[in-house]
Each structure stands twice: as C-alpha cells, then as structure tokens.
mmCIF file of C-alpha atoms in Angstrom:
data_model
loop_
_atom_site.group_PDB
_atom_site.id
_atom_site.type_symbol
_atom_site.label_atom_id
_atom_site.label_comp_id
_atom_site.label_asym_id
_atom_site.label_seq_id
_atom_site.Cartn_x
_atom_site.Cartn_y
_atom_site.Cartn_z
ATOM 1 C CA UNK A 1 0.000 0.000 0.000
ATOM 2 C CA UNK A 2 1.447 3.221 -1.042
ATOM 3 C CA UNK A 3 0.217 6.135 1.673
ATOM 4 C CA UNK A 4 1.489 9.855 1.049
ATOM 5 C CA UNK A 5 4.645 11.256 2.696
ATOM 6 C CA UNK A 6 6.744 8.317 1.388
ATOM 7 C CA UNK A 7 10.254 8.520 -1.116
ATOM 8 C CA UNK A 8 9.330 6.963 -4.634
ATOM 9 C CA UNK A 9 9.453 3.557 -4.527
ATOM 10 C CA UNK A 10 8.938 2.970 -0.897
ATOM 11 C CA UNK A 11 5.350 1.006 -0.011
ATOM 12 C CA UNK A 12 4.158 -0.346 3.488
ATOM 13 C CA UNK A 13 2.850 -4.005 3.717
ATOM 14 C CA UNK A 14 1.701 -5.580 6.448
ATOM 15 C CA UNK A 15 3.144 -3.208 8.942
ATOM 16 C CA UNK A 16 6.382 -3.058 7.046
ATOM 17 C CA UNK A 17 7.810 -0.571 4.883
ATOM 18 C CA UNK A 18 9.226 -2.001 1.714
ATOM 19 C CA UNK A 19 11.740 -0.432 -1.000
ATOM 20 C CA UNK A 20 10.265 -1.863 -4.219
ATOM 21 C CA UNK A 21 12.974 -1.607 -7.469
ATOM 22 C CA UNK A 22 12.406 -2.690 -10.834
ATOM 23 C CA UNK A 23 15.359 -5.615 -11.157
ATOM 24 C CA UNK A 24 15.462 -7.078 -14.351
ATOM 25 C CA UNK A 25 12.121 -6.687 -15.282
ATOM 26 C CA UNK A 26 10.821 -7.903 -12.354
ATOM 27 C CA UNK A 27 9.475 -5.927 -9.187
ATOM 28 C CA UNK A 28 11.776 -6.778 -6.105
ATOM 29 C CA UNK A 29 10.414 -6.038 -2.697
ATOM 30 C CA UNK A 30 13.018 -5.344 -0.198
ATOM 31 C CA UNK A 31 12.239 -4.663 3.534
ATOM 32 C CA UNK A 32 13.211 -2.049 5.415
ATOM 33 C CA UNK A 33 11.732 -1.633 9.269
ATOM 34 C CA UNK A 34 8.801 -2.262 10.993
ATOM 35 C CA UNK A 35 6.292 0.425 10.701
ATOM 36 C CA UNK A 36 6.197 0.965 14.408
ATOM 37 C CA UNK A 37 9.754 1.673 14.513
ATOM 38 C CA UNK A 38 8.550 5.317 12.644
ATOM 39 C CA UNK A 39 9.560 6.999 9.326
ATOM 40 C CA UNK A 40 13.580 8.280 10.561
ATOM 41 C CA UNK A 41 14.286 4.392 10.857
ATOM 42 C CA UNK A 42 13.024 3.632 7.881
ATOM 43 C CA UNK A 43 14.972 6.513 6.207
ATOM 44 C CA UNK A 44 18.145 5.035 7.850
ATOM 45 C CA UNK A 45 17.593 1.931 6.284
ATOM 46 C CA UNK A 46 16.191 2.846 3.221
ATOM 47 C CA UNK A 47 19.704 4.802 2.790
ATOM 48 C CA UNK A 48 21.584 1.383 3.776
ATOM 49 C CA UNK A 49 19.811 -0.526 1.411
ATOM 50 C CA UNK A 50 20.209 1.883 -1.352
ATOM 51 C CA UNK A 51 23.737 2.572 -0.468
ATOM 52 C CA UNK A 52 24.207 -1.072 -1.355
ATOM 53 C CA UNK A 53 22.786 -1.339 -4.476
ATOM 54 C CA UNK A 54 24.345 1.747 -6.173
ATOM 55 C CA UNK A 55 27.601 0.496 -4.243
ATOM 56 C CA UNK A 56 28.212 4.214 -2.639
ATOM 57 C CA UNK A 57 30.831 3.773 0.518
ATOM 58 C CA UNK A 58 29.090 5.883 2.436
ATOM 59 C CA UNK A 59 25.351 5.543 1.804
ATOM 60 C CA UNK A 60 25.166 8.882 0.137
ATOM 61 C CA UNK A 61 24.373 8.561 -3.707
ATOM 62 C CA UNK A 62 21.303 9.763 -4.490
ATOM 63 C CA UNK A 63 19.686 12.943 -3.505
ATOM 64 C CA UNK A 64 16.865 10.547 -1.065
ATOM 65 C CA UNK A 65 19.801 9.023 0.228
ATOM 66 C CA UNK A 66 21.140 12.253 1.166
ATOM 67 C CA UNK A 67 17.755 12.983 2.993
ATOM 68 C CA UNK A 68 18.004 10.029 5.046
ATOM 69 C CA UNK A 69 21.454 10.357 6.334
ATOM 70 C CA UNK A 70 20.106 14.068 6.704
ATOM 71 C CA UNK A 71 17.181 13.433 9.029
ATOM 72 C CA UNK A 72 19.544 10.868 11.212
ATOM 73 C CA UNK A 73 22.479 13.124 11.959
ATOM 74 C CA UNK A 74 20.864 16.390 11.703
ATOM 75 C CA UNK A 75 17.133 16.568 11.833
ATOM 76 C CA UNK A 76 17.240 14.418 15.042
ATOM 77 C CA UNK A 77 18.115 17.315 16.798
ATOM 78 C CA UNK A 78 15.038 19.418 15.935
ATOM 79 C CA UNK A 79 12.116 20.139 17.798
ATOM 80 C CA UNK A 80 9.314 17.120 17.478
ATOM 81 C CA UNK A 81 7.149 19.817 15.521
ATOM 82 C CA UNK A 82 9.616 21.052 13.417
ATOM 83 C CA UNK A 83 10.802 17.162 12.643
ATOM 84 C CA UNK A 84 7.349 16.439 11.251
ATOM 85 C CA UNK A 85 7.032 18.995 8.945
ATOM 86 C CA UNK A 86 10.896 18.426 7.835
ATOM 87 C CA UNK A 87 9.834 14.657 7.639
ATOM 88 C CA UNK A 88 6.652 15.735 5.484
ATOM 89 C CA UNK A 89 8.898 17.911 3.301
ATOM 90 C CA UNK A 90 11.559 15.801 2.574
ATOM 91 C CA UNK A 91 9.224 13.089 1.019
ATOM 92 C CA UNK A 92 7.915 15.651 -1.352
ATOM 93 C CA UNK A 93 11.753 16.801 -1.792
ATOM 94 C CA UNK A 94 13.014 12.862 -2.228
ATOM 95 C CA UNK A 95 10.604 12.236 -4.630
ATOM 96 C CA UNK A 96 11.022 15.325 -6.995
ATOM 97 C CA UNK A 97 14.697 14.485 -6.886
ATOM 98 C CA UNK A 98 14.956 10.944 -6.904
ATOM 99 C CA UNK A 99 16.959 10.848 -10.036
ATOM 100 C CA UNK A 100 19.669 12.951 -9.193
ATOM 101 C CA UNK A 101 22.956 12.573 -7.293
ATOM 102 C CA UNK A 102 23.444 15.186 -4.791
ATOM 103 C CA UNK A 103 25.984 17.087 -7.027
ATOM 104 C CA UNK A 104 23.929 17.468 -10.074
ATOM 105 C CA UNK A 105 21.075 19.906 -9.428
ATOM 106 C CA UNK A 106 21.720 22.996 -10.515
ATOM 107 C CA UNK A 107 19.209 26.630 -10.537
ATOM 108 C CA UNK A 108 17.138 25.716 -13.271
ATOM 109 C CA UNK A 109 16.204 22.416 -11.360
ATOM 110 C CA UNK A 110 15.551 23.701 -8.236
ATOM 111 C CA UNK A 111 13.808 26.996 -9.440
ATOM 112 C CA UNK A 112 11.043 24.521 -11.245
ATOM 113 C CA UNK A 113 10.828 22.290 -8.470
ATOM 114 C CA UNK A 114 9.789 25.500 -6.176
ATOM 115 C CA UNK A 115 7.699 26.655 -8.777
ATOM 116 C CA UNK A 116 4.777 24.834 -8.111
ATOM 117 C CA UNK A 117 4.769 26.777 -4.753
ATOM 118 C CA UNK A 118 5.073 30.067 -5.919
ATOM 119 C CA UNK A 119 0.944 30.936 -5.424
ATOM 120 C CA UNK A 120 1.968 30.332 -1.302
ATOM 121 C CA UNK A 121 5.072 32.508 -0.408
ATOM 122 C CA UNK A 122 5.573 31.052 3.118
ATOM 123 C CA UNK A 123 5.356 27.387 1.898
ATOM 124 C CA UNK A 124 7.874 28.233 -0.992
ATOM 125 C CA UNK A 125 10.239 29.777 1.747
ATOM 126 C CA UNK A 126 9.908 26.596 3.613
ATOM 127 C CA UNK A 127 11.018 24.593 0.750
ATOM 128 C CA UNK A 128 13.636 26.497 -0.146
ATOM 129 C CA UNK A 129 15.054 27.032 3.052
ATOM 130 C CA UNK A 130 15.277 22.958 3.680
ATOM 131 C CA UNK A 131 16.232 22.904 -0.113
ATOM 132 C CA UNK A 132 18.965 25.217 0.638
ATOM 133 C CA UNK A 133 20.281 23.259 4.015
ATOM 134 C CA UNK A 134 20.037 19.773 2.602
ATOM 135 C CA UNK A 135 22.812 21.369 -0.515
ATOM 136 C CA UNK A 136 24.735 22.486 2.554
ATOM 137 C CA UNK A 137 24.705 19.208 4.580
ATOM 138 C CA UNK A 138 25.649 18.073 0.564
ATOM 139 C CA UNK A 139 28.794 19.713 0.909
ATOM 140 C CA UNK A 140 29.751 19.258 4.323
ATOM 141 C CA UNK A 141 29.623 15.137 2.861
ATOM 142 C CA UNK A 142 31.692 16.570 0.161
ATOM 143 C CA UNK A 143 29.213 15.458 -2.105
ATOM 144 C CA UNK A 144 29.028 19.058 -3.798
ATOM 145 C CA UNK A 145 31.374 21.598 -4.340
ATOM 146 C CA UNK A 146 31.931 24.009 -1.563
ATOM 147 C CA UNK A 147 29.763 26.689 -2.636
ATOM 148 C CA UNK A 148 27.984 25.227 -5.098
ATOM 149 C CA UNK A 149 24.907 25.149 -3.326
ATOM 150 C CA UNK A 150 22.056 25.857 -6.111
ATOM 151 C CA UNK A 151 19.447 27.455 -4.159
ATOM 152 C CA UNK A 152 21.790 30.553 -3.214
ATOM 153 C CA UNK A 153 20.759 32.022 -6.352
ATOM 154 C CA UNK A 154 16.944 31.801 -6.101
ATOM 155 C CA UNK A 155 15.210 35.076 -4.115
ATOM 156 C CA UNK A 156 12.923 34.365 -1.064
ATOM 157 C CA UNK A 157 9.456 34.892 -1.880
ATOM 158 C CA UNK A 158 7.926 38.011 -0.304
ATOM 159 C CA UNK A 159 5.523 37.107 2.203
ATOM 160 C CA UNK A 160 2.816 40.074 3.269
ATOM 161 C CA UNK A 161 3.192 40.559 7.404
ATOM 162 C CA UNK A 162 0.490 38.903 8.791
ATOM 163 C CA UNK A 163 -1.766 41.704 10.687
ATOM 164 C CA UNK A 164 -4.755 39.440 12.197
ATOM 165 C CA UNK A 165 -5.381 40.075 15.823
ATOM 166 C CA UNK A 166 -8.043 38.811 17.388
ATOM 167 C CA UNK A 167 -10.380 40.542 19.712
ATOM 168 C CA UNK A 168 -11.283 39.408 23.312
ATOM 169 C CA UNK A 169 -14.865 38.715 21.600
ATOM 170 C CA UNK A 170 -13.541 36.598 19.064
ATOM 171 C CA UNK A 171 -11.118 34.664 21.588
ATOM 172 C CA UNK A 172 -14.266 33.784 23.658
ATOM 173 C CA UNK A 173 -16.208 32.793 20.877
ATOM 174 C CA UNK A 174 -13.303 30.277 19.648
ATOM 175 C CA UNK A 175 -13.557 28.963 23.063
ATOM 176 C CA UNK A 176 -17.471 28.416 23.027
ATOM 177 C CA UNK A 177 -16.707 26.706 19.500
ATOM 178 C CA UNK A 178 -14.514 24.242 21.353
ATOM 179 C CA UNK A 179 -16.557 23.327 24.291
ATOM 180 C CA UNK A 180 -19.774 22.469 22.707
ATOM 181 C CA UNK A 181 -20.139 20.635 19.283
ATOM 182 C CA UNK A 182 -22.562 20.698 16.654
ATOM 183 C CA UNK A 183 -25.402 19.278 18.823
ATOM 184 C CA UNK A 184 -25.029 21.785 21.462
ATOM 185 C CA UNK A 185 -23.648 19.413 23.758
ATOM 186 C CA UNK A 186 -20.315 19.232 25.618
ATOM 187 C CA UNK A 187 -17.297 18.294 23.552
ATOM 188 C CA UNK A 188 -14.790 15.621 25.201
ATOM 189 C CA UNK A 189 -11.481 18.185 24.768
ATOM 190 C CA UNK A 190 -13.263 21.701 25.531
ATOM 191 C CA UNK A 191 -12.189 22.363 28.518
ATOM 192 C CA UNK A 192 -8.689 21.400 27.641
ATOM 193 C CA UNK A 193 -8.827 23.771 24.720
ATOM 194 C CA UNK A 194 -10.262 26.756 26.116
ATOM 195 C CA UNK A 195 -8.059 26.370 28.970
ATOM 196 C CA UNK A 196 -4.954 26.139 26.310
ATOM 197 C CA UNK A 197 -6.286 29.176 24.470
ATOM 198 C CA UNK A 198 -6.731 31.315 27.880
ATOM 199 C CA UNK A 199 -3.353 29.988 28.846
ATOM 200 C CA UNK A 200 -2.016 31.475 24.989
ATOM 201 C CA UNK A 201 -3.456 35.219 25.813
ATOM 202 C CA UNK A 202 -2.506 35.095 29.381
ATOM 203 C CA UNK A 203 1.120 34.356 28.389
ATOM 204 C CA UNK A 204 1.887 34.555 24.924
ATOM 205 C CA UNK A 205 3.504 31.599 24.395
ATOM 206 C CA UNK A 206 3.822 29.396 21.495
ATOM 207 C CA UNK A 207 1.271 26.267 21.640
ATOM 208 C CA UNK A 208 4.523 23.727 20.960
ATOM 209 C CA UNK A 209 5.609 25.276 24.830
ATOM 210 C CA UNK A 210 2.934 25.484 26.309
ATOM 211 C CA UNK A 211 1.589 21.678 26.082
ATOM 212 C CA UNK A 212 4.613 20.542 27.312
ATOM 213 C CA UNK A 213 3.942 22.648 30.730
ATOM 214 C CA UNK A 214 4.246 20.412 33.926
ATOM 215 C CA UNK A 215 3.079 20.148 36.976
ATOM 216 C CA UNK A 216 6.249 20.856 38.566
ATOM 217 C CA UNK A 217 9.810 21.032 37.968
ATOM 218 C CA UNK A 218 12.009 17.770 36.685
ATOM 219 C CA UNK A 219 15.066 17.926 37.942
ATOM 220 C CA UNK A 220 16.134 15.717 35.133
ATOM 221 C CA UNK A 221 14.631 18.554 32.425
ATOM 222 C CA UNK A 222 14.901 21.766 34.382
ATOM 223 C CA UNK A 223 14.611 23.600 31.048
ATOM 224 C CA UNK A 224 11.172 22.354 30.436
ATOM 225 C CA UNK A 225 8.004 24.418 30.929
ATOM 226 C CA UNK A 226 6.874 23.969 34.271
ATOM 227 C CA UNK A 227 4.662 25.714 37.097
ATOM 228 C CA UNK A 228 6.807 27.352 39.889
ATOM 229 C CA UNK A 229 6.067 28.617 43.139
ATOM 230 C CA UNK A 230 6.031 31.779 41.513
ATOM 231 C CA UNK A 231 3.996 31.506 38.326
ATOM 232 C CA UNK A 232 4.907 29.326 35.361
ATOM 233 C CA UNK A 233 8.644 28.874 33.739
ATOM 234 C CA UNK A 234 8.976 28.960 29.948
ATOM 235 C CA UNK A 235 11.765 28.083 27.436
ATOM 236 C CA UNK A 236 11.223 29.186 23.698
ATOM 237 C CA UNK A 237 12.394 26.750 21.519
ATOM 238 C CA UNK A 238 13.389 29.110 18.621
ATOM 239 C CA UNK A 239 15.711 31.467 20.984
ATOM 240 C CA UNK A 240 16.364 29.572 24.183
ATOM 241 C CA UNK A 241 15.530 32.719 25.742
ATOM 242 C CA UNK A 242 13.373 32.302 29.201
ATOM 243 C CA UNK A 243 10.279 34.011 30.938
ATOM 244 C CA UNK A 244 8.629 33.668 34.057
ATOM 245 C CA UNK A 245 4.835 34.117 33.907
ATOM 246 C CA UNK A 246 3.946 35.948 37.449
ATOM 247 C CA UNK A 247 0.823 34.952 38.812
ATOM 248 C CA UNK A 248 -2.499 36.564 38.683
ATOM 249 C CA UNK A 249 -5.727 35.339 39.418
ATOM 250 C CA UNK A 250 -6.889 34.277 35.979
ATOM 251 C CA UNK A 251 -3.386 32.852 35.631
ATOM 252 C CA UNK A 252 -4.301 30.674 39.139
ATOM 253 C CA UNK A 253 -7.493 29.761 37.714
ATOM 254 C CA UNK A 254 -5.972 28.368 34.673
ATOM 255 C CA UNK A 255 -4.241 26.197 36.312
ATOM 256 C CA UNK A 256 -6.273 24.947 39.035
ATOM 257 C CA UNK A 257 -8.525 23.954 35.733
ATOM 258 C CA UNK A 258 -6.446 21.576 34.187
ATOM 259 C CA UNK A 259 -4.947 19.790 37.712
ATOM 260 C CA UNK A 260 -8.857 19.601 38.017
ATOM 261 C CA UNK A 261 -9.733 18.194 34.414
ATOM 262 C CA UNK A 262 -6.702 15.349 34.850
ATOM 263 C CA UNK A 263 -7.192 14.224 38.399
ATOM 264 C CA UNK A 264 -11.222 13.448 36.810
ATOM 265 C CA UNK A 265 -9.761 11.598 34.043
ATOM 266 C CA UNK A 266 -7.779 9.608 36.316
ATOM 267 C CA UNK A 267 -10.440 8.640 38.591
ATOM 268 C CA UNK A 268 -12.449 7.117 35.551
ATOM 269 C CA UNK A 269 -10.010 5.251 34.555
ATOM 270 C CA UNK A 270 -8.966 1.688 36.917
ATOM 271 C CA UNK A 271 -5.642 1.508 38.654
ATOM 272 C CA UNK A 272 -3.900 -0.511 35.970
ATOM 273 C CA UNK A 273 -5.284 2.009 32.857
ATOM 274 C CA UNK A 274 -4.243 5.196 34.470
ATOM 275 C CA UNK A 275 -1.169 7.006 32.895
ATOM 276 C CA UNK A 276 0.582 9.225 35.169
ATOM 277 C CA UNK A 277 1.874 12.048 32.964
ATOM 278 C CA UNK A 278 3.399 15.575 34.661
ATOM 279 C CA UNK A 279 2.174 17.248 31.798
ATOM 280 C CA UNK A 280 -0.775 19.506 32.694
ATOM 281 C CA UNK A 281 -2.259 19.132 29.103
ATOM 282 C CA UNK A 282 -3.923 15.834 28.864
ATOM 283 C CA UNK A 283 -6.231 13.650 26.669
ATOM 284 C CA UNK A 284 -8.591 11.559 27.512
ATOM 285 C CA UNK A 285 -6.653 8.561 28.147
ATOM 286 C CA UNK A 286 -4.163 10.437 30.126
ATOM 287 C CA UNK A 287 -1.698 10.911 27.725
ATOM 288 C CA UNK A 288 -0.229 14.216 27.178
ATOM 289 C CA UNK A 289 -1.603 16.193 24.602
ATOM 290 C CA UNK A 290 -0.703 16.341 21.197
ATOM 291 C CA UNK A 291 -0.041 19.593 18.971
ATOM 292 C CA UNK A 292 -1.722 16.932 15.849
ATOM 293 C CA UNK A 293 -4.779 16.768 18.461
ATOM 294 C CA UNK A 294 -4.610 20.399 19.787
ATOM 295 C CA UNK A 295 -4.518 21.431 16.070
ATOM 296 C CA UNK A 296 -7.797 19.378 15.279
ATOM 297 C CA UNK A 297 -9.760 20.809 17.833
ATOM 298 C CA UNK A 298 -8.603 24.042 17.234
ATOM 299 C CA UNK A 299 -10.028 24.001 13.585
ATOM 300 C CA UNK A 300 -13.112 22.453 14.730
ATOM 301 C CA UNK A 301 -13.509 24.850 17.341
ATOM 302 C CA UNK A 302 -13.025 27.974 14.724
ATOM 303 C CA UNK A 303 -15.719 26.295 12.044
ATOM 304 C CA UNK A 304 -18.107 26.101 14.850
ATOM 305 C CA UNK A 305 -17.376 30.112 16.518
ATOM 306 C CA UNK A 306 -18.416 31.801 12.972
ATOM 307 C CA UNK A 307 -15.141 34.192 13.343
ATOM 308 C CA UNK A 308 -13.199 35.335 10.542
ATOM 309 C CA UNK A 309 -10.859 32.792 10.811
ATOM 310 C CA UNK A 310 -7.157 33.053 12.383
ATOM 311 C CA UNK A 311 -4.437 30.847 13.625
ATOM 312 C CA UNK A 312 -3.800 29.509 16.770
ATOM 313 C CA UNK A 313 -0.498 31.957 17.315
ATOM 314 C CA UNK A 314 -2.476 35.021 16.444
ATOM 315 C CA UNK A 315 -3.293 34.772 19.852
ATOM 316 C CA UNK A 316 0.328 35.293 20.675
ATOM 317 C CA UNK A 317 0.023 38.557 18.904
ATOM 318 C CA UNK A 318 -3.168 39.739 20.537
ATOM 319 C CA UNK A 319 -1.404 38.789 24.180
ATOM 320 C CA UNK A 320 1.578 40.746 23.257
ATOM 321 C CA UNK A 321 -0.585 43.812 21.828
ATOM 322 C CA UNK A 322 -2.801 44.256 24.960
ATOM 323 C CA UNK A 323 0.876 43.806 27.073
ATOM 324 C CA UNK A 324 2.246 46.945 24.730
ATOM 325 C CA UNK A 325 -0.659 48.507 25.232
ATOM 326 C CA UNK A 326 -1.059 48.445 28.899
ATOM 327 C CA UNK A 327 2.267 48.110 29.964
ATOM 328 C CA UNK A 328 4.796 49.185 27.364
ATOM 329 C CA UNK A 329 7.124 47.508 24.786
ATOM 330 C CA UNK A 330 9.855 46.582 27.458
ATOM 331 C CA UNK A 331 6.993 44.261 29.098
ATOM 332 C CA UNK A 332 5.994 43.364 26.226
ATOM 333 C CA UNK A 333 9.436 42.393 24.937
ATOM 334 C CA UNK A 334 9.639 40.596 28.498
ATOM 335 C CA UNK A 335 6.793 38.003 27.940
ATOM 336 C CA UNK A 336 7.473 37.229 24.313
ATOM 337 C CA UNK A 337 11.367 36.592 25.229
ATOM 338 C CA UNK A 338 12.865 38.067 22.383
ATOM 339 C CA UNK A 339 16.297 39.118 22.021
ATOM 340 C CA UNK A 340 15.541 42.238 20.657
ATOM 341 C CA UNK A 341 12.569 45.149 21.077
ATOM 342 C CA UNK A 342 12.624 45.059 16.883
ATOM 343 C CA UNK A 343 11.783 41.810 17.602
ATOM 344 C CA UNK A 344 8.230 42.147 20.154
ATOM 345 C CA UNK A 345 7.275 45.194 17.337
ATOM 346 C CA UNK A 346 6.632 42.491 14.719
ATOM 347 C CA UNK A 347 3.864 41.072 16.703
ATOM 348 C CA UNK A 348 2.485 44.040 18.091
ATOM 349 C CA UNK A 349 -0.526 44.661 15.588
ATOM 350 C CA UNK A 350 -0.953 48.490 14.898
ATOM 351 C CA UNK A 351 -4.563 47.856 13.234
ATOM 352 C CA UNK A 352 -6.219 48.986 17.120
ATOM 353 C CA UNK A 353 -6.447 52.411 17.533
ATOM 354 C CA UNK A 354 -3.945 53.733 19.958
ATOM 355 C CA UNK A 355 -5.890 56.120 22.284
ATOM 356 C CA UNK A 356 -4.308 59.781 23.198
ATOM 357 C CA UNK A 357 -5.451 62.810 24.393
ATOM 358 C CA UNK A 358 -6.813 66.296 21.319
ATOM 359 C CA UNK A 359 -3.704 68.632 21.179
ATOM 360 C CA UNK A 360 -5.333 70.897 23.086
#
C-alpha cells in the first residue's frame, strides 16, 4: 500500500515498509523496518539498502539518500514539531529528486521544483530554506562543491506581514466553539482547549511550549516548561531565551482547571489504565496532549465560533498587543522573550487604535 509522505518507490505491507525496485524486469520487494519503529528508521535503512545497491561507501548517492542520512544526523536534533514537517517535506523533496545525485542539481532544477509553490510565499520559503540546508549538509559530505549550493541564487518569496489580531470577543467565541459541538452538547477536549487558548493570551507563548507545561519542575529537564512557586517557567524553543509568567488570578485559575480536568480523568479510569503524565495538558486517556490533536480541535472549534478565521499563534500577537498597550514595549518584549525590542514590534498589531489625548 502506497500512503502519502513516502520517497518513490517505498510502499508499506503488512506493517512493514518495503523499497520496491524494478530488477530485471521484475518488481523486487526489499524490507526495510517495521512500521512501528517510525519513518527516521526507515529513512536510515532505506539509505543502507540503497547505499548497497548503487555500491556508494558511504550511503550517500542519491539525492533521497542524502535525505536520510540528513534526518539521522541532523534533523534528530530538531524540535518534534519542526521534525514532522521536515519529515513531510523531505518526502515531497526525495521524490522530486529521486533521479539525481546530490551534485547534479543545478538553478534551473531547483527553481522549477519550487515553482509549483510560488501561489503560497511562506510554503515556498519553507522549501527552499530545507532545499537550501540539505545542498549544505551536501557539501559538508563533500558530495558538492563548496559553494555550489544551487538554491543561493533563487530570491525568497515576499511574504505580506500577517496583521490578524483577534479581539477578546472573538477569543471567547473560539472557546465556546470548542466546548460544545454541533449538537449543542459538551465536547470531550473543551475544557482542555479553552483552557490552552486562555493559557495562549494570558502568556503569549507558542502552543509547541505550552503543552509541554508540567506540573512541577524535573530535575532531570529543568529547562522544560513547568509551574513554579512563583507563576509558570517557559523556554522558547526558537531562541532559548526564558520568561517567568507571574501569577495573577486568571493565571491561578488556569491552572487549578487543568490539575482539576486530569485528576477526573484519572479517577475514571482503573488503577492498571491510568497514565501518570506531569504534563498539565492531557487527553482523555491520560496521555499528554498532542499539537496533531490540539490542532484538530482548534479548527473544529473555529468552524463552529463563525469568526473570521485566524491561527492559533495570532493569539500570541493579541497577548503581546494588549501587554504593549497596557504596559509598554519593554513588558511586552519581556513576555514574548525576544532578544531584541525590533523583535516584540513584529507582533504588536498596529490595526487597534492607539488612544491619546486632542492637542489641546
């Protein structure tokens, strides 16, 4: 069975992935991993196997290849979000180039690859950015020239700064749209939700952080979000840089909520089906929750509100807006942990009016 996100040529089967090659005139199945064992494994070996048959000393000799060794000494070290989208990327990527050796693309080939993205600036920019890096990691192998990388020469697309920022009203509405579904009744993951989207305003954190919140600090991860005695410890992933979210008493409420919502799902559940997470963002079966789940409800949850539609870290840019506003850009710079003030400004939206006093 071929299911999207896979290199040319690679199938599953009966929970394994197979690489299937045309060998003199017959179609040869070769396996690869277990299924369970997840897509970087079967990159790994996929780039073993292939490795062998083009007789390449050090696996790299194709441009998929090169993706697999890629996402097993470099991509490893990503954020899990950021993984899956490389992961989803480099299929598309693998496949496009499947028929070249790392040191043959040139402009032309990598211009009309990006082509087809060129109606969606910020997914072209994507592509080329990984486009650009896998070139690099190319060279570093010594597979390419040094500085011969072929997407140096194609321009960024220009993107138009994103200006939504969504209003108190609309924020409560979103939440409504989560707790209750179509048939008026109480969804199973409102509560978590709305008390995810509150936490988002109350914060302005990124939704990647803040499901990873615990209960307390782990000695073993001390750079993980956690609550504190005095308010709630983040870490942005994209800087490093850290905040500490003071208490107030919607802050308190938040998270009395959620210790509230997990200690009921535990008590439904018998002693030998209950999963003890520290995470204070749960499912239903106790598991800590999911940005693929948090993103689900979130769209479900903005259908159902009627709202002009926005995404989830537009609330980030309302949060830091209303800080700006009340409190100045230094606080404002404060929560968002940026490095810089030029930073904070491009998520402070300018579309609210800014009240001041006639000249006279």
């Amino acid at each position: 069975m071929k299911r999207s996100g896979l290199p040319r040529g690679v199938f599953e089967k009966n929970g394994r992935f197979y690489d299937v090659r045309a060998i003199e005139g017959k179609r040869k199945w070769f396996g690869l991993t277990r299924v369970a064992e997840g897509l970087p494994a079967m990159f790994l070996a996929l780039a073993k196997h292939r490795a062998e048959l083009a007789k390449s000393p050090d696996g790299i000799s194709t441009m998929p290849t090169l993706i697999a060794v890629w996402q097993t000494e470099v991509m490893v070290r990503r954020s899990p979000k950021t993984q899956r989208d490389d992961i989803a990327r480099c299929a598309v990527i693998a496949e496009a180039f499947d028929e070249f050796r790392p040191d043959e693309p040139e402009p032309p080939d990598c211009a009309e690859f990006l082509r087809q993205f060129r109606t969606k600036p910020r997914t072209f920019n994507a592509y080329r950015s990984l486009l650009r890096e896998l070139f690099r990691f190319a060279e570093e192998k010594g597979k390419r020239k040094s500085g011969s990388n072929p997407v140096d020469s194609l321009r960024t697309a220009t993107t138009k700064p994103r200006d939504r920022c969504p209003t108190t009203s609309e924020l409560r509405r979103v939440k409504i749209g989560c707790l209750y579904g179509d048939d008026g009744k109480r969804t199973r993951s409102g509560m978590t939700m709305a008390c995810l989207i509150e936490l988002a305003y109350l914060s302005g954190q990124d939704i990647s952080v803040m499901i990873r919140v615990l209960d307390k600090r782990d000695p073993q991860r001390p750079d993980e979000p956690h609550v504190t005695d005095g308010g709630i410890f983040f870490r942005r992933d994209k800087t490093g840089n850290a905040v500490e979210i003071q208490w107030t008493p919607r802050l308190r409420a938040v998270v009395a909520a959620l210790r509230k919502l997990k200690a009921e799902r535990m008590l439904k559940k018998r002693a030998e089906q209950r999963v003890v997470t520290p995470c204070l963002f749960t499912k239903q079966d106790g598991t800590p929750l999911t940005y693929e789940a948090a993103s689900n409800a979130w769209q479900r949850g903005i259908k159902r509100s009627g709202v002009l539609p926005f995404m989830f870290r537009d609330i980030r840019a309302a949060a830091l807006t209303d800080k700006e506003a009340a409190a100045g850009l230094r606080e404002a710079n404060a929560m968002g942990a940026h490095a810089t003030e030029s930073q904070t400004t491009t998520y402070v939206r300018r579309r609210r009016a800014r009240k001041t006093t006639a000249t006279r």
